[in-house]
C-alpha cells in the first residue's frame, strides 16, 4: 500500500498534517524525525513538519536529507523548509519580528505544480521566528508575501519543495489544494485509502488474525471503543464479548441508553453496575489525582473480575487510535505522549492485544462508523473522561452531587444538540472536514452547536456556595460552570463562542429545574494555559 511519511520535528500541528493527507484518501505514517524507514518501496513521498526549535539551536532536531532527497518527492513545512535551506547551503536568520498569523501570497509561480489551482492573493498562515534570507544554489523562489520573500521555494533539478507557511491549518485557505498537488500530482497517490476500503481490509485481517479465538473488549460508550466493537463483531460475531462498567459517574441515563444502543447493534455486551463500590471507595476523597487513581484501580478490579469469567478468551481488544500511539516530542526531545492501553490485567490471563483502529485518526474513526451504518448520535459523541463526572465535581464525590451535575449537564448537552446555526467560509470548512454530515446550500451549512465543538461538559463547584434569590427566599447553593471548546486533536483548544441567547436559555433552565444550583458560569479559558477538564 502506498504511503506518505511525515517526519515529526515536534510541531503541534504534525498530527494535523497527517489528517489532511488522510483526507486525500492517502495512507500516511507520522514518525519521529530520526526514524525514516529505509528501503521501503511503499513510500511515495516525505513531508518534514514544523518544530519548536530554531535550526540554529544546539538541540535542534536534525535528519540526514540524503536518505530521501533525490529519491522520492520531499515537502518541507515551516521548520522543515528552513532546515532544508540551512542544510543545503541557504541562509536562515532571526526575523526582525515574529512572523505569525494571516498573510497573502502577493506572488507565486503559476507554472509550478505545487500551486496548481491557486487564486491570486491566496491567504496563508505563518508561524515562525526565523526566516529564510537565502536559498541554496539550484533552488528558486516560487512564492512570496509582502514580508516573506521566500514563502516557498523549489529545487530546479530534484523533486523538492518547501513552504514557510502552514498548509495544514484552516487559515491557509488553499492549503488542502497545495497538499493535494503534492500528494496526488507530485507523489502519484492512487487515493485508495477510504473508510469503505478500511472496513473491508480490516475485517478480512481480523478474521485471519483471530480465527475462532474469543476476544474481550472493554466498552466506554465513546466512539472509539464502539466502532472497534462493531468492526470486530463484523469479523468474529459472538466470539466477541464486550464489558461495559458503570462506575456511577456517567452522564444522566447513559448506562441505560448506551446498553440499548449496543443491543440494537447486535453486540454481545455484559453491563456491570459497580456504582456502589466506586462511591464507597471515593467517600471523603477530594484530591483530583487520588480520585483518578481510585477510579482507575476499581475499574481494573471490576473489569478483571468479569473478564476472568470469559473462559477461553485469548485476546483483549481496545479502541486505541493513531494519536494515542504517535510519539509526540517536546522541546527537550523526550517522549511526552506514547502508546497507552487499559492495563492492569493479570499476567496469568495471558491475553494478546488487538487494536483494530490503531491507524485511524478520530475523524476517520467516525467515517468508518458511518460506513458500517452506526447511528449518528454514537458516532458524533464528544470525548468524555474515563473517571466521568468525578473529575467534573470539585471536592468529594457523593451520589447527590452526581445527581445535581447529571441533571444540569443533561440540560446543557440537550440544548447544544437542539440549537442550530448556519455557518459559511472557514467555519463551515472546519466542521465539514471533521466529518459532520451537512448539506451545503448557497455556501452555507446548518448544524447543531454540539457538532460545531470538540467537547462540552458541566462542572459542579461543590466546594463553593453562592447567594441567590428564588421567589421571596434567599438561597445558598452551588454554582456550575459550563465548558465548551473547539479543537482538532485536544492538544490545544479554544473556548467556543456560544450564542448569548442560547446561554441565557440554558442558564435559566438549569437554575429553574436543578435543585441545588443557583448560579451558572461559562469558562472562557483556552488550552494552554488551562486544560479542557478542570481536574
Coordinates of C-alpha atoms in Angstrom, one line a residue:
X1 CA 0.0 0.0 0.0
X2 CA 1.3 3.5 -0.9
X3 CA 2.1 5.8 1.9
X4 CA 3.4 9.3 2.7
X5 CA 5.9 9.5 5.6
X6 CA 5.6 12.6 7.8
X7 CA 8.7 13.2 9.9
X8 CA 7.8 14.8 13.2
X9 CA 10.2 17.5 14.4
X10 CA 7.9 18.3 17.4
X11 CA 5.3 20.7 15.9
X12 CA 1.9 20.9 17.5
X13 CA 0.3 20.6 14.0
X14 CA 2.1 17.5 12.9
X15 CA -1.0 15.3 13.5
X16 CA -3.0 17.9 11.5
X17 CA -0.7 17.3 8.5
X18 CA -1.5 13.6 8.8
X19 CA -5.2 14.2 8.9
X20 CA -5.1 16.4 5.8
X21 CA -3.1 13.7 3.9
X22 CA -5.6 11.1 5.0
X23 CA -8.5 13.3 3.8
X24 CA -6.9 13.0 0.4
X25 CA -7.6 9.2 0.6
X26 CA -3.9 8.5 1.0
X27 CA -2.4 6.5 3.8
X28 CA 0.4 8.2 5.8
X29 CA 2.5 7.5 8.9
X30 CA 3.9 10.0 11.3
X31 CA 7.3 9.0 12.5
X32 CA 10.0 10.7 14.8
X33 CA 12.3 12.8 12.7
X34 CA 15.2 10.3 13.1
X35 CA 13.3 7.2 12.2
X36 CA 12.8 7.4 8.4
X37 CA 12.1 3.9 7.1
X38 CA 14.9 2.8 4.8
X39 CA 14.3 0.7 1.7
X40 CA 10.5 0.8 1.9
X41 CA 9.2 0.7 -1.7
X42 CA 5.7 1.7 -0.5
X43 CA 6.9 5.2 0.5
X44 CA 6.0 7.6 -2.3
X45 CA 6.8 10.9 -0.6
X46 CA 8.0 12.5 2.6
X47 CA 6.9 15.7 4.5
X48 CA 9.1 17.4 7.1
X49 CA 7.0 19.1 9.8
X50 CA 7.5 22.3 11.8
X51 CA 9.3 22.4 15.1
X52 CA 9.5 24.5 18.3
X53 CA 13.3 24.8 17.6
X54 CA 15.3 27.2 15.5
X55 CA 17.7 25.5 13.1
X56 CA 20.5 27.3 14.9
X57 CA 19.6 25.8 18.4
X58 CA 22.2 23.3 19.5
X59 CA 19.4 20.9 20.5
X60 CA 17.6 21.3 17.1
X61 CA 16.4 18.1 15.6
X62 CA 18.4 17.1 12.5
X63 CA 17.9 14.4 9.8
X64 CA 20.1 13.1 7.1
X65 CA 18.4 14.6 4.0
X66 CA 20.4 12.2 1.8
X67 CA 18.0 9.4 2.8
X68 CA 15.3 10.7 0.6
X69 CA 16.2 13.9 -1.4
X70 CA 16.8 12.9 -5.0
X71 CA 15.0 9.5 -4.4
X72 CA 11.4 10.5 -3.6
X73 CA 9.4 13.8 -3.6
X74 CA 10.0 16.0 -0.5
X75 CA 7.9 18.8 1.0
X76 CA 9.3 20.9 3.9
X77 CA 6.9 22.8 6.0
X78 CA 8.0 25.8 8.2
X79 CA 11.0 24.4 10.2
X80 CA 11.2 21.7 7.5
X81 CA 11.6 24.4 4.9
X82 CA 14.2 26.2 7.0
X83 CA 16.1 23.0 7.8
X84 CA 16.4 22.1 4.1
X85 CA 17.6 25.5 3.2
X86 CA 20.1 25.7 6.1
X87 CA 21.5 22.2 5.5
X88 CA 21.9 22.6 1.7
X89 CA 23.7 26.0 1.8
X90 CA 21.0 28.6 2.1
X91 CA 20.7 31.1 5.0
X92 CA 18.2 31.2 7.8
X93 CA 18.2 34.2 10.2
X94 CA 16.2 35.5 13.1
X95 CA 13.3 37.6 11.8
X96 CA 13.1 41.3 12.8
X97 CA 9.7 40.4 14.3
X98 CA 7.9 37.1 14.7
X99 CA 6.0 36.3 11.5
X100 CA 2.8 35.0 12.9
X101 CA -0.8 35.0 11.6
X102 CA -2.5 35.6 8.3
X103 CA -0.6 36.7 5.2
X104 CA -1.3 36.7 1.5
X105 CA 0.8 35.4 -1.4
X106 CA 1.5 38.5 -3.5
X107 CA 3.5 36.4 -5.9
X108 CA 3.5 32.7 -6.7
X109 CA 4.8 30.7 -9.7
X110 CA 1.6 29.8 -11.6
X111 CA 3.6 27.3 -13.6
X112 CA 4.8 25.3 -10.6
X113 CA 2.7 22.2 -9.9
X114 CA 2.7 22.9 -6.1
X115 CA 0.5 26.0 -6.7
X116 CA -1.8 24.5 -9.4
X117 CA -5.4 25.8 -8.9
X118 CA -4.3 28.7 -6.6
X119 CA -6.1 32.0 -6.8
X120 CA -4.5 35.4 -6.6
X121 CA -3.5 36.8 -3.2
X122 CA -4.3 33.4 -1.6
X123 CA -4.4 33.6 2.2
X124 CA -1.8 31.6 4.2
X125 CA -0.9 31.2 7.8
X126 CA 2.6 32.0 9.1
X127 CA 4.1 30.9 12.5
X128 CA 7.9 31.3 12.8
X129 CA 10.6 33.4 14.5
X130 CA 13.3 32.7 11.9
X131 CA 13.1 33.4 8.2
X132 CA 14.9 32.2 5.1
X133 CA 17.0 35.0 3.7
X134 CA 18.8 33.0 1.0
X135 CA 18.0 29.7 -0.7
X136 CA 20.6 27.1 -1.7
X137 CA 22.1 27.0 -5.2
X138 CA 20.0 25.2 -7.7
X139 CA 16.7 26.3 -6.0
X140 CA 14.3 29.0 -7.0
X141 CA 11.7 31.2 -5.2
X142 CA 8.2 30.1 -6.1
X143 CA 6.1 32.3 -3.7
X144 CA 6.4 35.4 -1.7
X145 CA 4.3 37.6 0.7
X146 CA 4.7 41.2 1.5
X147 CA 7.1 40.4 4.3
X148 CA 8.4 37.0 3.5
X149 CA 10.5 36.8 0.3
X150 CA 10.9 33.1 0.3
X151 CA 7.4 32.0 1.4
X152 CA 8.0 28.9 -0.9
X153 CA 10.9 27.6 -2.9
X154 CA 11.7 24.6 -5.0
X155 CA 14.7 22.7 -6.5
X156 CA 15.3 23.2 -10.2
X157 CA 16.8 19.6 -10.6
X158 CA 15.2 17.4 -7.9
X159 CA 11.6 16.9 -6.6
X160 CA 12.0 19.1 -3.5
X161 CA 9.5 21.8 -2.4
X162 CA 9.4 23.9 0.7
X163 CA 6.9 26.4 2.2
X164 CA 7.4 28.6 5.3
X165 CA 3.7 28.8 5.9
X166 CA 1.4 26.0 7.3
X167 CA -0.8 24.4 4.6
X168 CA -2.3 22.0 7.1
X169 CA -4.2 24.7 9.1
X170 CA -7.6 26.0 8.1
X171 CA -6.4 29.6 8.0
X172 CA -4.4 28.7 4.9
X173 CA -7.4 28.7 2.7
X174 CA -6.0 26.7 -0.2
X175 CA -3.7 24.5 2.0
X176 CA -5.7 21.4 1.1
X177 CA -5.2 22.2 -2.6
X178 CA -1.4 22.5 -2.0
X179 CA -1.2 19.2 -0.2
X180 CA -3.3 17.6 -2.9
X181 CA -0.9 18.9 -5.5
X182 CA 2.0 17.4 -3.6
X183 CA 0.4 14.1 -2.6
X184 CA -1.6 13.3 -5.7
X185 CA 0.1 15.1 -8.6
X186 CA 3.7 15.0 -7.5
X187 CA 3.9 11.8 -5.4
X188 CA 1.4 9.9 -7.6
X189 CA -1.0 8.7 -4.9
X190 CA -3.7 6.4 -6.2
X191 CA -6.1 7.7 -3.4
X192 CA -7.2 4.2 -2.5
X193 CA -7.4 4.8 1.3
X194 CA -11.0 5.2 2.4
X195 CA -13.4 4.3 5.2
X196 CA -15.0 1.6 3.0
X197 CA -11.7 0.1 1.9
X198 CA -10.5 0.2 5.6
X199 CA -13.6 -1.8 6.8
X200 CA -13.2 -4.4 4.0
X201 CA -9.5 -4.8 4.6
X202 CA -9.6 -4.8 8.4
X203 CA -12.5 -7.2 8.7
X204 CA -10.5 -9.7 6.5
X205 CA -7.3 -9.1 8.5
X206 CA -9.2 -9.6 11.8
X207 CA -10.7 -12.9 10.6
X208 CA -7.3 -14.1 9.6
X209 CA -5.7 -12.8 12.8
X210 CA -8.3 -14.1 15.3
X211 CA -9.7 -17.1 13.6
X212 CA -12.1 -18.8 16.1
X213 CA -10.4 -17.2 19.1
X214 CA -12.5 -15.4 21.7
X215 CA -12.0 -11.7 22.3
X216 CA -12.8 -9.4 25.3
X217 CA -13.4 -5.7 24.7
X218 CA -13.9 -3.0 27.3
X219 CA -16.6 -0.6 26.2
X220 CA -16.8 3.0 27.4
X221 CA -19.8 4.3 25.4
X222 CA -17.4 6.5 23.4
X223 CA -16.9 6.5 19.7
X224 CA -13.6 4.7 19.6
X225 CA -14.5 1.6 21.6
X226 CA -17.9 1.5 20.0
X227 CA -16.6 1.5 16.4
X228 CA -13.9 -1.1 17.4
X229 CA -16.7 -3.3 18.8
X230 CA -18.8 -3.1 15.6
X231 CA -15.8 -3.8 13.4
X232 CA -14.8 -6.8 15.5
X233 CA -18.4 -8.0 15.5
X234 CA -18.4 -8.0 11.7
X235 CA -15.3 -10.1 11.8
X236 CA -15.9 -12.7 14.6
X237 CA -19.5 -12.2 15.7
X238 CA -20.4 -13.9 19.0
X239 CA -16.8 -14.7 19.7
X240 CA -16.6 -11.1 20.9
X241 CA -17.6 -10.3 24.5
X242 CA -17.9 -6.6 25.4
X243 CA -17.8 -5.4 29.0
X244 CA -19.4 -2.1 29.9
X245 CA -18.7 -1.0 33.5
X246 CA -20.9 1.7 35.1
X247 CA -19.0 3.4 37.9
X248 CA -22.0 5.6 38.7
X249 CA -20.5 8.8 37.3
X250 CA -21.7 8.6 33.7
X251 CA -24.0 11.1 32.2
X252 CA -27.7 11.0 33.0
X253 CA -29.3 7.7 31.9
X254 CA -26.1 7.0 29.9
X255 CA -25.7 3.4 31.1
X256 CA -29.2 2.5 30.1
X257 CA -29.2 4.4 26.8
X258 CA -25.8 3.1 25.7
X259 CA -26.7 -0.5 26.6
X260 CA -29.8 -0.2 24.4
X261 CA -27.7 1.2 21.5
X262 CA -25.3 -1.7 21.8
X263 CA -28.1 -4.3 21.9
X264 CA -29.5 -2.7 18.7
X265 CA -26.1 -3.1 17.1
X266 CA -26.2 -6.8 17.8
X267 CA -23.2 -6.7 20.2
X268 CA -22.7 -9.3 22.9
X269 CA -22.5 -6.9 25.9
X270 CA -22.2 -7.5 29.6
X271 CA -23.3 -4.5 31.6
X272 CA -21.8 -4.3 35.2
X273 CA -23.3 -1.8 37.6
X274 CA -20.5 -1.2 40.1
X275 CA -21.5 2.2 41.3
X276 CA -21.9 1.3 44.9
X277 CA -18.3 0.1 45.1
X278 CA -17.0 3.3 43.4
X279 CA -19.0 5.6 45.6
X280 CA -17.9 3.8 48.8
X281 CA -14.2 3.9 47.8
X282 CA -14.4 7.6 46.8
X283 CA -16.1 8.7 50.0
X284 CA -14.4 11.7 51.5
X285 CA -11.8 11.9 48.8
X286 CA -11.3 15.4 47.3
X287 CA -7.8 15.3 45.8
X288 CA -8.2 15.1 42.0
X289 CA -5.3 12.7 41.4
X290 CA -6.4 10.4 44.2
X291 CA -9.9 10.3 42.7
X292 CA -8.5 9.3 39.4
X293 CA -6.3 6.6 40.9
X294 CA -9.2 5.1 42.9
X295 CA -11.4 5.0 39.9
X296 CA -8.7 3.5 37.7
X297 CA -7.9 0.9 40.3
X298 CA -11.5 0.0 40.9
X299 CA -12.2 -0.2 37.1
X300 CA -9.4 -2.6 36.6
X301 CA -10.6 -4.8 39.5
X302 CA -14.2 -4.9 38.2
X303 CA -13.2 -5.4 34.6
X304 CA -10.7 -8.2 35.6
X305 CA -13.4 -10.0 37.7
X306 CA -15.8 -10.0 34.8
X307 CA -13.1 -10.9 32.2
X308 CA -12.0 -13.9 34.2
X309 CA -15.5 -15.4 33.8
X310 CA -14.9 -15.4 30.0
X311 CA -13.1 -18.7 29.9
X312 CA -11.1 -19.4 26.8
X313 CA -10.6 -15.7 25.8
X314 CA -7.2 -15.2 24.1
X315 CA -7.4 -11.5 23.1
X316 CA -8.0 -8.1 24.7
X317 CA -9.4 -5.6 22.2
X318 CA -9.1 -1.9 22.6
X319 CA -10.3 1.2 20.8
X320 CA -6.8 2.7 20.7
X321 CA -6.5 5.2 17.8
X322 CA -3.5 6.5 15.9
X323 CA -2.9 9.7 18.0
X324 CA -2.6 7.5 21.1
X325 CA 0.4 5.8 19.5
X326 CA 2.2 8.7 17.9
X327 CA 5.4 9.7 19.7
X328 CA 5.0 13.5 20.2
X329 CA 8.2 15.3 21.1
X330 CA 8.6 18.3 23.4
X331 CA 11.5 20.8 23.1
X332 CA 13.7 18.5 25.2
X333 CA 13.3 15.7 22.7
X334 CA 11.7 13.4 25.3
X335 CA 8.5 11.5 24.6
X336 CA 5.6 13.2 26.1
X337 CA 2.8 11.0 24.7
X338 CA 3.1 7.4 23.9
X339 CA 1.0 4.3 23.4
X340 CA -1.4 3.7 26.3
X341 CA -3.9 0.9 27.0
X342 CA -6.2 -0.2 29.7
X343 CA -3.5 -2.0 31.6
X344 CA -3.8 -3.9 34.8
X345 CA -4.9 -7.3 33.5
X346 CA -3.3 -10.1 35.4
X347 CA -0.4 -11.7 33.6
X348 CA -1.8 -15.1 34.2
X349 CA -4.7 -14.3 31.8
X350 CA -2.1 -14.2 29.0
X351 CA -4.2 -12.1 26.7
X352 CA -2.9 -10.8 23.5
X353 CA -3.7 -7.2 22.4
X354 CA -5.9 -6.4 19.4
X355 CA -6.3 -2.8 18.2
X356 CA -8.3 -2.6 15.0
X357 CA -8.3 1.2 14.9
X358 CA -4.6 1.8 15.6
X359 CA -4.0 3.5 12.3
X360 CA -7.0 5.9 12.4
X361 CA -7.5 9.5 13.5
X362 CA -10.6 10.4 15.4
X363 CA -12.4 11.8 12.3
X364 CA -11.5 8.7 10.4
X365 CA -13.0 6.5 13.2
X366 CA -16.3 8.4 12.7
X367 CA -16.2 7.9 9.0
X368 CA -15.6 4.2 9.5
X369 CA -18.6 4.1 11.9
X370 CA -20.8 5.7 9.3
X371 CA -19.5 3.3 6.7
X372 CA -20.8 0.5 8.9
X373 CA -24.2 2.1 9.4
X374 CA -23.8 3.0 13.1
X375 CA -26.3 5.6 14.5
X376 CA -25.1 9.2 14.2
X377 CA -25.5 10.0 17.9
X378 CA -23.0 7.3 18.8
X379 CA -20.5 8.4 16.1
X380 CA -20.6 12.1 17.0
X381 CA -20.3 11.7 20.7
X382 CA -17.9 14.2 22.3
X383 CA -14.8 12.8 24.2
X384 CA -15.7 12.0 27.8
X385 CA -13.1 11.5 30.6
X386 CA -12.6 7.9 31.9
X387 CA -13.3 8.9 35.5
X388 CA -16.5 10.5 34.3
X389 CA -18.2 13.2 36.3
X390 CA -15.9 12.6 39.2
X391 CA -13.4 14.9 37.7
X392 CA -16.1 17.5 37.0
X393 CA -17.1 17.7 40.6
X394 CA -14.7 19.9 42.7
X395 CA -14.3 18.3 46.1
X396 CA -15.5 14.9 47.3
X397 CA -18.0 12.7 45.5
X398 CA -21.5 11.8 46.7
X399 CA -24.5 10.3 44.8
X400 CA -26.4 13.6 45.5
X401 CA -23.6 15.7 43.9
X402 CA -23.5 13.4 40.9
X403 CA -27.3 13.7 40.6
X404 CA -27.1 17.5 40.6
X405 CA -24.4 17.5 37.9
X406 CA -26.1 14.9 35.8
X407 CA -29.3 17.0 35.7
X408 CA -27.5 20.2 34.9
X409 CA -25.3 18.6 32.3
X410 CA -28.3 16.9 30.6
X411 CA -30.0 20.3 30.1
X412 CA -26.7 21.7 28.7
X413 CA -25.9 18.9 26.3
X414 CA -29.5 18.5 25.0
X415 CA -29.5 22.3 24.4
X416 CA -26.3 22.1 22.3
X417 CA -27.9 19.3 20.2
X418 CA -31.1 21.2 19.6
X419 CA -29.7 24.7 18.8
X420 CA -28.9 25.0 15.1
X421 CA -26.8 27.7 13.4
X422 CA -25.7 28.5 9.9
X423 CA -22.1 28.5 9.0
X424 CA -20.1 29.6 6.0
X425 CA -16.5 30.1 5.0
X426 CA -13.7 28.9 7.2
X427 CA -16.1 27.7 9.9
X428 CA -18.1 25.6 7.5
X429 CA -15.0 24.1 6.0
X430 CA -13.7 23.2 9.5
X431 CA -16.9 21.4 10.5
X432 CA -17.3 19.6 7.2
X433 CA -13.6 18.4 7.4
X434 CA -14.3 17.0 10.8
X435 CA -16.8 14.6 9.2
X436 CA -20.0 16.2 10.4
X437 CA -22.8 15.3 7.9
X438 CA -24.3 18.5 6.5
X439 CA -25.5 19.7 3.1
X440 CA -24.0 22.9 1.7
X441 CA -26.7 25.2 0.3
X442 CA -25.8 28.7 -1.1
X443 CA -22.4 28.4 0.5
X444 CA -23.9 27.7 4.0
X445 CA -24.5 24.7 6.2
X446 CA -26.8 24.3 9.1
X447 CA -25.5 22.3 12.1
X448 CA -26.1 22.0 15.8
X449 CA -23.8 23.7 18.3
X450 CA -23.0 20.2 19.6
X451 CA -21.5 19.3 16.2
X452 CA -19.5 22.5 15.9
X453 CA -17.5 21.9 19.1
X454 CA -14.9 19.3 20.1
X455 CA -16.1 18.8 23.7
X456 CA -18.6 20.2 26.1
X457 CA -19.5 19.5 29.7
X458 CA -20.6 20.9 33.0
X459 CA -18.6 21.3 36.2
X460 CA -20.1 21.4 39.7
X461 CA -18.3 23.7 42.1
X462 CA -19.3 21.8 45.1
X463 CA -16.7 23.4 47.3
X464 CA -18.3 26.8 46.6
X465 CA -21.7 28.2 47.6
X466 CA -23.3 31.3 46.3
X467 CA -26.1 33.5 47.5
X468 CA -29.2 33.7 45.3
X469 CA -32.9 34.6 45.5
X470 CA -35.7 32.3 44.3
X471 CA -39.2 33.6 44.8
X472 CA -39.1 35.5 48.1
X473 CA -36.5 33.2 49.6
X474 CA -32.7 33.6 49.9
X475 CA -30.8 30.5 48.6
X476 CA -27.3 29.4 49.4
X477 CA -26.5 26.7 46.8
X478 CA -23.8 25.7 44.3
X479 CA -22.7 27.3 41.1
X480 CA -22.0 25.2 38.0
X481 CA -19.6 26.1 35.2
X482 CA -20.3 25.3 31.5
X483 CA -17.3 24.3 29.3
X484 CA -17.2 24.1 25.5
X485 CA -14.1 24.1 23.4
X486 CA -13.1 23.8 19.8
X487 CA -10.1 21.8 18.8
X488 CA -8.7 19.4 16.2
X489 CA -6.8 17.0 18.5
X490 CA -7.2 18.2 22.1
X491 CA -3.5 19.1 22.3
X492 CA -4.7 22.7 22.1
X493 CA -8.2 24.1 22.4
X494 CA -10.0 27.4 22.3
X495 CA -13.2 28.2 24.2
X496 CA -16.3 28.1 22.0
X497 CA -18.1 31.4 21.4
X498 CA -21.6 30.2 22.1
X499 CA -24.6 32.5 21.2
X500 CA -25.8 34.7 24.0
X501 CA -29.4 33.7 23.6
X502 CA -28.5 30.0 23.9
X503 CA -26.5 30.6 27.0
X504 CA -29.3 32.7 28.6
X505 CA -31.8 29.9 27.9
X506 CA -29.7 27.1 29.2
X507 CA -28.7 29.1 32.3
X508 CA -32.3 29.9 33.1
X509 CA -33.4 26.3 32.6
X510 CA -30.6 24.9 34.8
X511 CA -31.3 27.3 37.7
X512 CA -35.1 26.7 37.5
X513 CA -35.0 22.9 37.2
X514 CA -32.0 21.7 39.0
X515 CA -32.4 21.7 42.8
X516 CA -29.1 22.6 44.4
X517 CA -27.9 25.1 41.7
X518 CA -28.5 28.8 41.8
X519 CA -25.7 30.2 39.5
X520 CA -24.3 29.3 36.1
X521 CA -20.9 30.5 34.8
X522 CA -19.2 30.0 31.5
X523 CA -15.5 29.0 31.2
X524 CA -13.7 31.2 28.7
X525 CA -10.1 29.9 29.2
X526 CA -8.2 28.2 26.4
X527 CA -5.7 25.3 26.5
X528 CA -2.9 26.2 27.1
X529 CA -2.7 27.6 29.8
X530 CA -5.8 25.8 31.1
X531 CA -6.8 22.2 30.4
X532 CA -10.1 21.1 28.9
X533 CA -11.1 19.3 32.1
X534 CA -11.0 21.1 35.5
X535 CA -9.4 18.2 37.3

